[in-house]
C-alpha positions as a Markdown table, in Angstrom:
| # | Residue | x | y | z |
|---|---|---|---|---|
| 1 | Met | 90.4 | 104.0 | 106.3 |
| 2 | Pro | 91.5 | 107.7 | 106.2 |
| 3 | Glu | 89.6 | 110.2 | 104.1 |
| 4 | Ala | 91.5 | 112.0 | 100.9 |
| 5 | Leu | 91.3 | 115.8 | 101.6 |
| 6 | Arg | 94.5 | 116.6 | 99.9 |
| 7 | Pro | 96.7 | 115.4 | 97.0 |
| 8 | Gly | 98.8 | 112.4 | 98.2 |
| 9 | Glu | 96.9 | 111.6 | 101.2 |
| 10 | Arg | 95.4 | 108.7 | 99.7 |
| 11 | Trp | 96.2 | 106.4 | 96.4 |
| 12 | Ser | 94.3 | 103.5 | 95.4 |
| 13 | Leu | 95.4 | 100.4 | 93.2 |
| 14 | Asp | 93.9 | 97.7 | 91.2 |
| 15 | Phe | 94.6 | 95.5 | 88.3 |
| 16 | Leu | 92.5 | 95.2 | 84.9 |
| 17 | Ser | 92.9 | 92.7 | 82.3 |
| 18 | Asp | 92.4 | 92.5 | 78.6 |
| 19 | Thr | 93.9 | 90.9 | 75.3 |
| 20 | Phe | 95.9 | 91.5 | 72.4 |
| 21 | Gly | 96.8 | 90.0 | 69.1 |
| 22 | Ala | 95.9 | 86.4 | 69.1 |
| 23 | Ser | 94.1 | 86.4 | 72.1 |
| 24 | Arg | 97.2 | 87.1 | 74.3 |
| 25 | Lys | 96.7 | 88.3 | 77.8 |
| 26 | Phe | 97.9 | 91.5 | 79.5 |
| 27 | Arg | 97.4 | 92.9 | 82.7 |
| 28 | Ile | 96.8 | 97.0 | 83.8 |
| 29 | Leu | 98.3 | 98.5 | 86.8 |
| 30 | Ala | 96.2 | 101.5 | 87.5 |
| 31 | Val | 97.2 | 104.1 | 90.5 |
| 32 | Asn | 94.9 | 107.0 | 91.2 |
| 33 | Asp | 95.0 | 109.8 | 93.7 |
| 34 | Asp | 91.6 | 109.5 | 95.6 |
| 35 | Cys | 91.5 | 113.3 | 96.5 |
| 36 | Cys | 91.4 | 114.8 | 93.0 |
| 37 | Arg | 91.0 | 111.3 | 91.0 |
| 38 | Glu | 94.0 | 111.6 | 88.9 |
| 39 | Asn | 95.2 | 108.7 | 87.3 |
| 40 | Leu | 99.1 | 108.4 | 88.1 |
| 41 | Cys | 99.7 | 105.3 | 86.3 |
| 42 | Leu | 98.0 | 102.7 | 84.0 |
| 43 | Met | 101.2 | 100.3 | 83.3 |
| 44 | Ala | 100.5 | 97.6 | 80.9 |
| 45 | Asp | 102.9 | 94.0 | 80.7 |
| 46 | Thr | 101.9 | 90.5 | 80.4 |
| 47 | Ser | 103.1 | 89.8 | 83.6 |
| 48 | Ile | 103.3 | 92.0 | 86.8 |
| 49 | Ser | 104.8 | 90.8 | 90.0 |
| 50 | Gly | 104.8 | 92.6 | 93.6 |
| 51 | Ala | 108.5 | 93.5 | 92.6 |
| 52 | Arg | 107.2 | 95.4 | 89.7 |
| 53 | Val | 104.4 | 97.0 | 91.3 |
| 54 | Val | 107.3 | 98.5 | 93.9 |
| 55 | Arg | 109.3 | 99.8 | 91.2 |
| 56 | Glu | 106.3 | 101.5 | 89.7 |
| 57 | Leu | 105.3 | 102.9 | 93.1 |
| 58 | Asp | 109.1 | 104.1 | 93.8 |
| 59 | Ala | 108.9 | 105.9 | 90.2 |
| 60 | Leu | 105.7 | 107.5 | 91.3 |
| 61 | Val | 106.7 | 108.8 | 94.6 |
| 62 | Arg | 109.6 | 110.4 | 92.6 |
| 63 | Ile | 107.3 | 112.4 | 90.8 |
| 64 | Tyr | 104.2 | 113.1 | 93.1 |
| 65 | Gly | 105.9 | 112.6 | 96.6 |
| 66 | Lys | 105.1 | 109.7 | 98.9 |
| 67 | Pro | 101.3 | 109.0 | 99.6 |
| 68 | Ala | 100.3 | 108.9 | 103.3 |
| 69 | Ser | 98.3 | 105.5 | 102.7 |
| 70 | Ile | 97.4 | 103.1 | 100.0 |
| 71 | Val | 94.2 | 101.2 | 99.5 |
| 72 | Ser | 94.2 | 97.8 | 97.4 |
| 73 | Asp | 92.4 | 94.3 | 97.6 |
| 74 | Asn | 94.4 | 91.5 | 98.9 |
| 75 | Gly | 95.4 | 90.1 | 95.7 |
| 76 | Thr | 98.9 | 88.2 | 95.8 |
| 77 | Glu | 100.7 | 91.1 | 94.4 |
| 78 | Phe | 99.5 | 93.3 | 96.9 |
| 79 | Thr | 100.4 | 91.2 | 99.8 |
| 80 | Ser | 103.7 | 89.9 | 98.4 |
| 81 | Arg | 106.7 | 90.2 | 100.7 |
| 82 | Ala | 108.2 | 93.0 | 98.4 |
| 83 | Ile | 104.9 | 95.1 | 98.8 |
| 84 | Leu | 104.9 | 94.7 | 102.6 |
| 85 | Lys | 108.8 | 95.6 | 102.8 |
| 86 | Trp | 108.3 | 98.8 | 100.5 |
| 87 | Ala | 105.3 | 99.9 | 102.7 |
| 88 | Asn | 107.1 | 99.4 | 105.8 |
| 89 | Asp | 110.2 | 101.1 | 104.8 |
| 90 | Asn | 108.5 | 104.0 | 103.3 |
| 91 | Cys | 106.2 | 104.2 | 106.5 |
| 92 | Val | 102.8 | 104.3 | 104.3 |
| 93 | Asp | 99.7 | 102.8 | 105.7 |
| 94 | Trp | 98.4 | 100.0 | 103.4 |
| 95 | Tyr | 94.7 | 99.3 | 103.8 |
| 96 | Tyr | 93.3 | 96.3 | 102.2 |
| 97 | Ile | 89.4 | 95.9 | 101.4 |
| 98 | Asp | 87.4 | 93.1 | 102.6 |
| 99 | Pro | 87.3 | 90.2 | 100.3 |
| 100 | Gly | 84.4 | 90.6 | 97.6 |
| 101 | Lys | 83.7 | 94.0 | 98.6 |
| 102 | Pro | 85.1 | 96.1 | 95.7 |
| 103 | Gln | 82.8 | 99.2 | 96.6 |
| 104 | Gln | 85.0 | 99.6 | 99.4 |
| 105 | Asn | 87.7 | 101.1 | 96.9 |
| 106 | Ala | 85.1 | 103.0 | 95.3 |
| 107 | Phe | 86.8 | 105.9 | 93.4 |
| 108 | Ile | 89.1 | 103.0 | 91.5 |
| 109 | Glu | 86.3 | 101.1 | 90.8 |
| 110 | Ser | 84.6 | 103.7 | 89.2 |
| 111 | Phe | 87.5 | 104.9 | 87.2 |
| 112 | Asn | 88.0 | 100.9 | 86.0 |
| 113 | Gly | 84.3 | 101.0 | 84.9 |
| 114 | Ser | 85.1 | 104.2 | 82.4 |
| 115 | Leu | 88.3 | 102.7 | 81.4 |
| 116 | Arg | 86.6 | 99.4 | 80.1 |
| 117 | Asp | 83.4 | 101.2 | 78.7 |
| 118 | Glu | 85.6 | 103.8 | 76.7 |
| 119 | Leu | 88.5 | 101.9 | 75.9 |
| 120 | Leu | 89.1 | 98.3 | 76.8 |
| 121 | Asn | 85.5 | 97.5 | 75.3 |
| 122 | Glu | 85.9 | 99.7 | 72.5 |
| 123 | Glu | 89.4 | 99.0 | 70.9 |
| 124 | Leu | 91.3 | 96.1 | 69.5 |
| 125 | Phe | 94.9 | 95.9 | 70.5 |
| 126 | Asp | 97.3 | 94.8 | 67.7 |
| 127 | Ser | 100.2 | 94.4 | 70.3 |
| 128 | Leu | 101.5 | 95.4 | 73.9 |
| 129 | Asp | 102.9 | 98.4 | 72.5 |
| 130 | Asp | 99.7 | 99.2 | 70.8 |
| 131 | Ala | 97.8 | 99.0 | 74.1 |
| 132 | Arg | 100.6 | 101.0 | 75.7 |
| 133 | Arg | 100.1 | 103.9 | 73.1 |
| 134 | Lys | 96.0 | 104.1 | 73.5 |
| 135 | Leu | 96.3 | 103.6 | 77.3 |
| 136 | Ala | 98.5 | 106.6 | 77.2 |
| 137 | Leu | 96.2 | 108.9 | 75.0 |
| 138 | Trp | 93.1 | 108.0 | 77.0 |
| 139 | Arg | 95.0 | 108.7 | 80.2 |
| 140 | Tyr | 95.8 | 112.2 | 79.0 |
| 141 | Asp | 92.1 | 112.7 | 78.2 |
| 142 | Tyr | 91.1 | 111.8 | 81.2 |
| 143 | Asn | 93.6 | 113.7 | 83.5 |
| 144 | His | 94.0 | 117.0 | 81.4 |
| 145 | Val | 91.1 | 117.3 | 79.0 |
| 146 | Arg | 87.7 | 116.0 | 80.3 |
| 147 | Pro | 86.0 | 118.0 | 83.2 |
| 148 | His | 84.7 | 116.0 | 86.0 |
| 149 | Ser | 81.4 | 116.9 | 87.8 |
| 150 | Ser | 82.7 | 115.4 | 91.0 |
| 151 | Leu | 85.6 | 118.0 | 90.9 |
| 152 | Ala | 83.4 | 121.1 | 90.1 |
| 153 | Asn | 83.8 | 120.7 | 86.5 |
| 154 | Lys | 87.7 | 121.0 | 86.6 |
| 155 | Thr | 89.9 | 118.2 | 84.8 |
| 156 | Pro | 91.8 | 115.9 | 87.6 |
| 157 | Ala | 95.1 | 117.7 | 86.8 |
| 158 | Glu | 93.3 | 121.1 | 87.3 |
| 159 | Ala | 91.8 | 120.0 | 90.6 |
| 160 | Arg | 95.4 | 119.0 | 91.8 |
| 161 | Arg | 97.0 | 122.4 | 90.9 |
| 162 | Ala | 94.1 | 124.1 | 92.7 |
| 163 | Leu | 94.3 | 122.3 | 95.7 |
| 164 | Glu | 98.3 | 122.4 | 95.9 |
| 165 | Gln | 97.9 | 126.4 | 95.3 |
| 166 | Phe | 95.4 | 126.4 | 98.2 |
| 167 | Glu | 97.7 | 124.3 | 100.5 |
| 168 | Gly | 100.5 | 126.7 | 99.5 |
| 169 | Ser | 98.4 | 130.0 | 100.3 |
| 170 | Ala | 97.4 | 128.7 | 103.4 |
| 171 | His | 100.9 | 127.7 | 104.4 |
| 172 | Asp | 102.2 | 130.9 | 103.5 |
| 173 | His | 99.4 | 132.7 | 105.3 |
| 174 | Cys | 100.2 | 130.6 | 108.4 |
| 175 | Gln | 104.0 | 131.7 | 108.2 |
| 176 | Thr | 103.0 | 135.5 | 107.9 |
| 177 | Val | 100.9 | 134.9 | 110.9 |
| 178 | Val | 103.2 | 133.5 | 113.0 |
| 179 | Cys | 105.8 | 136.2 | 112.1 |
| 180 | Glu | 103.5 | 138.8 | 113.0 |
| 181 | Val | 102.9 | 137.4 | 116.2 |
| 182 | Asn | 106.8 | 137.0 | 116.9 |
| 183 | Asn | 107.3 | 140.5 | 115.8 |
| 184 | Glu | 104.6 | 141.8 | 118.1 |
| 185 | Arg | 106.0 | 139.6 | 121.2 |
| 186 | Ala | 109.6 | 141.3 | 120.2 |
| 187 | Leu | 108.1 | 144.9 | 120.4 |
| 188 | Ala | 106.3 | 144.2 | 123.5 |
| 189 | Gln | 109.3 | 142.7 | 125.2 |
| 190 | Thr | 111.3 | 146.0 | 123.9 |
| 191 | Asp | 108.7 | 148.3 | 125.4 |
| 192 | Asp | 108.8 | 146.5 | 128.6 |
| 193 | Gln | 112.4 | 146.6 | 128.7 |
| 194 | Glu | 112.4 | 150.6 | 127.9 |
| 195 | Tyr | 110.0 | 151.1 | 130.6 |
| 196 | Glu | 111.7 | 149.4 | 133.3 |
| 197 | Asn | 114.7 | 151.2 | 132.3 |
| 198 | Gln | 112.8 | 154.6 | 132.7 |
| 199 | Thr | 111.6 | 153.6 | 135.8 |
| 200 | Arg | 114.8 | 152.6 | 137.1 |
| 201 | Arg | 116.6 | 156.1 | 135.9 |
| 202 | Leu | 113.5 | 157.7 | 137.9 |
| 203 | Ser | 114.1 | 155.9 | 141.0 |
| 204 | Leu | 117.8 | 156.7 | 141.1 |
């Protein structure tokens, strides 16, 4: 399984469940970027199929770009034909953790624990819309307000921006170095040509 050293190198997916109203069950699809710990999606519905997961992934790709890899358990939604086709069509490496070993997807397991302790175990949801609204508020706080010690006391959103700026600066630096090298080569070729011309004139 590849390390997540840059945003977009590895996403992790998982499901949570809860109830609203008169004990009606609903599910939550969580999608995280493992590099900056940012939560990209908390989608709640009474039923979430593999095809629905694909639609959410397509929406996320339009916002964040295509991930290099994805990690999940081997639940039926994540091993469905729709998911396998999506991963193949988009050239995304999909890794499945071993059954009964959620620690292999440790980042999203930690995220799930925070979500459950801070929201799901503390709130009663009147309806699915109420659950979606409270999930959105919690997600905003998690991504944009709360600093994380594992991110040098940055929020996930700040960590993403810092990493993307660093990557952009590194790319610009590399481009500058390449241009300088090419210019030096061009000057060297010009000097060599001038030397050959002078030598030819002297020999005449």
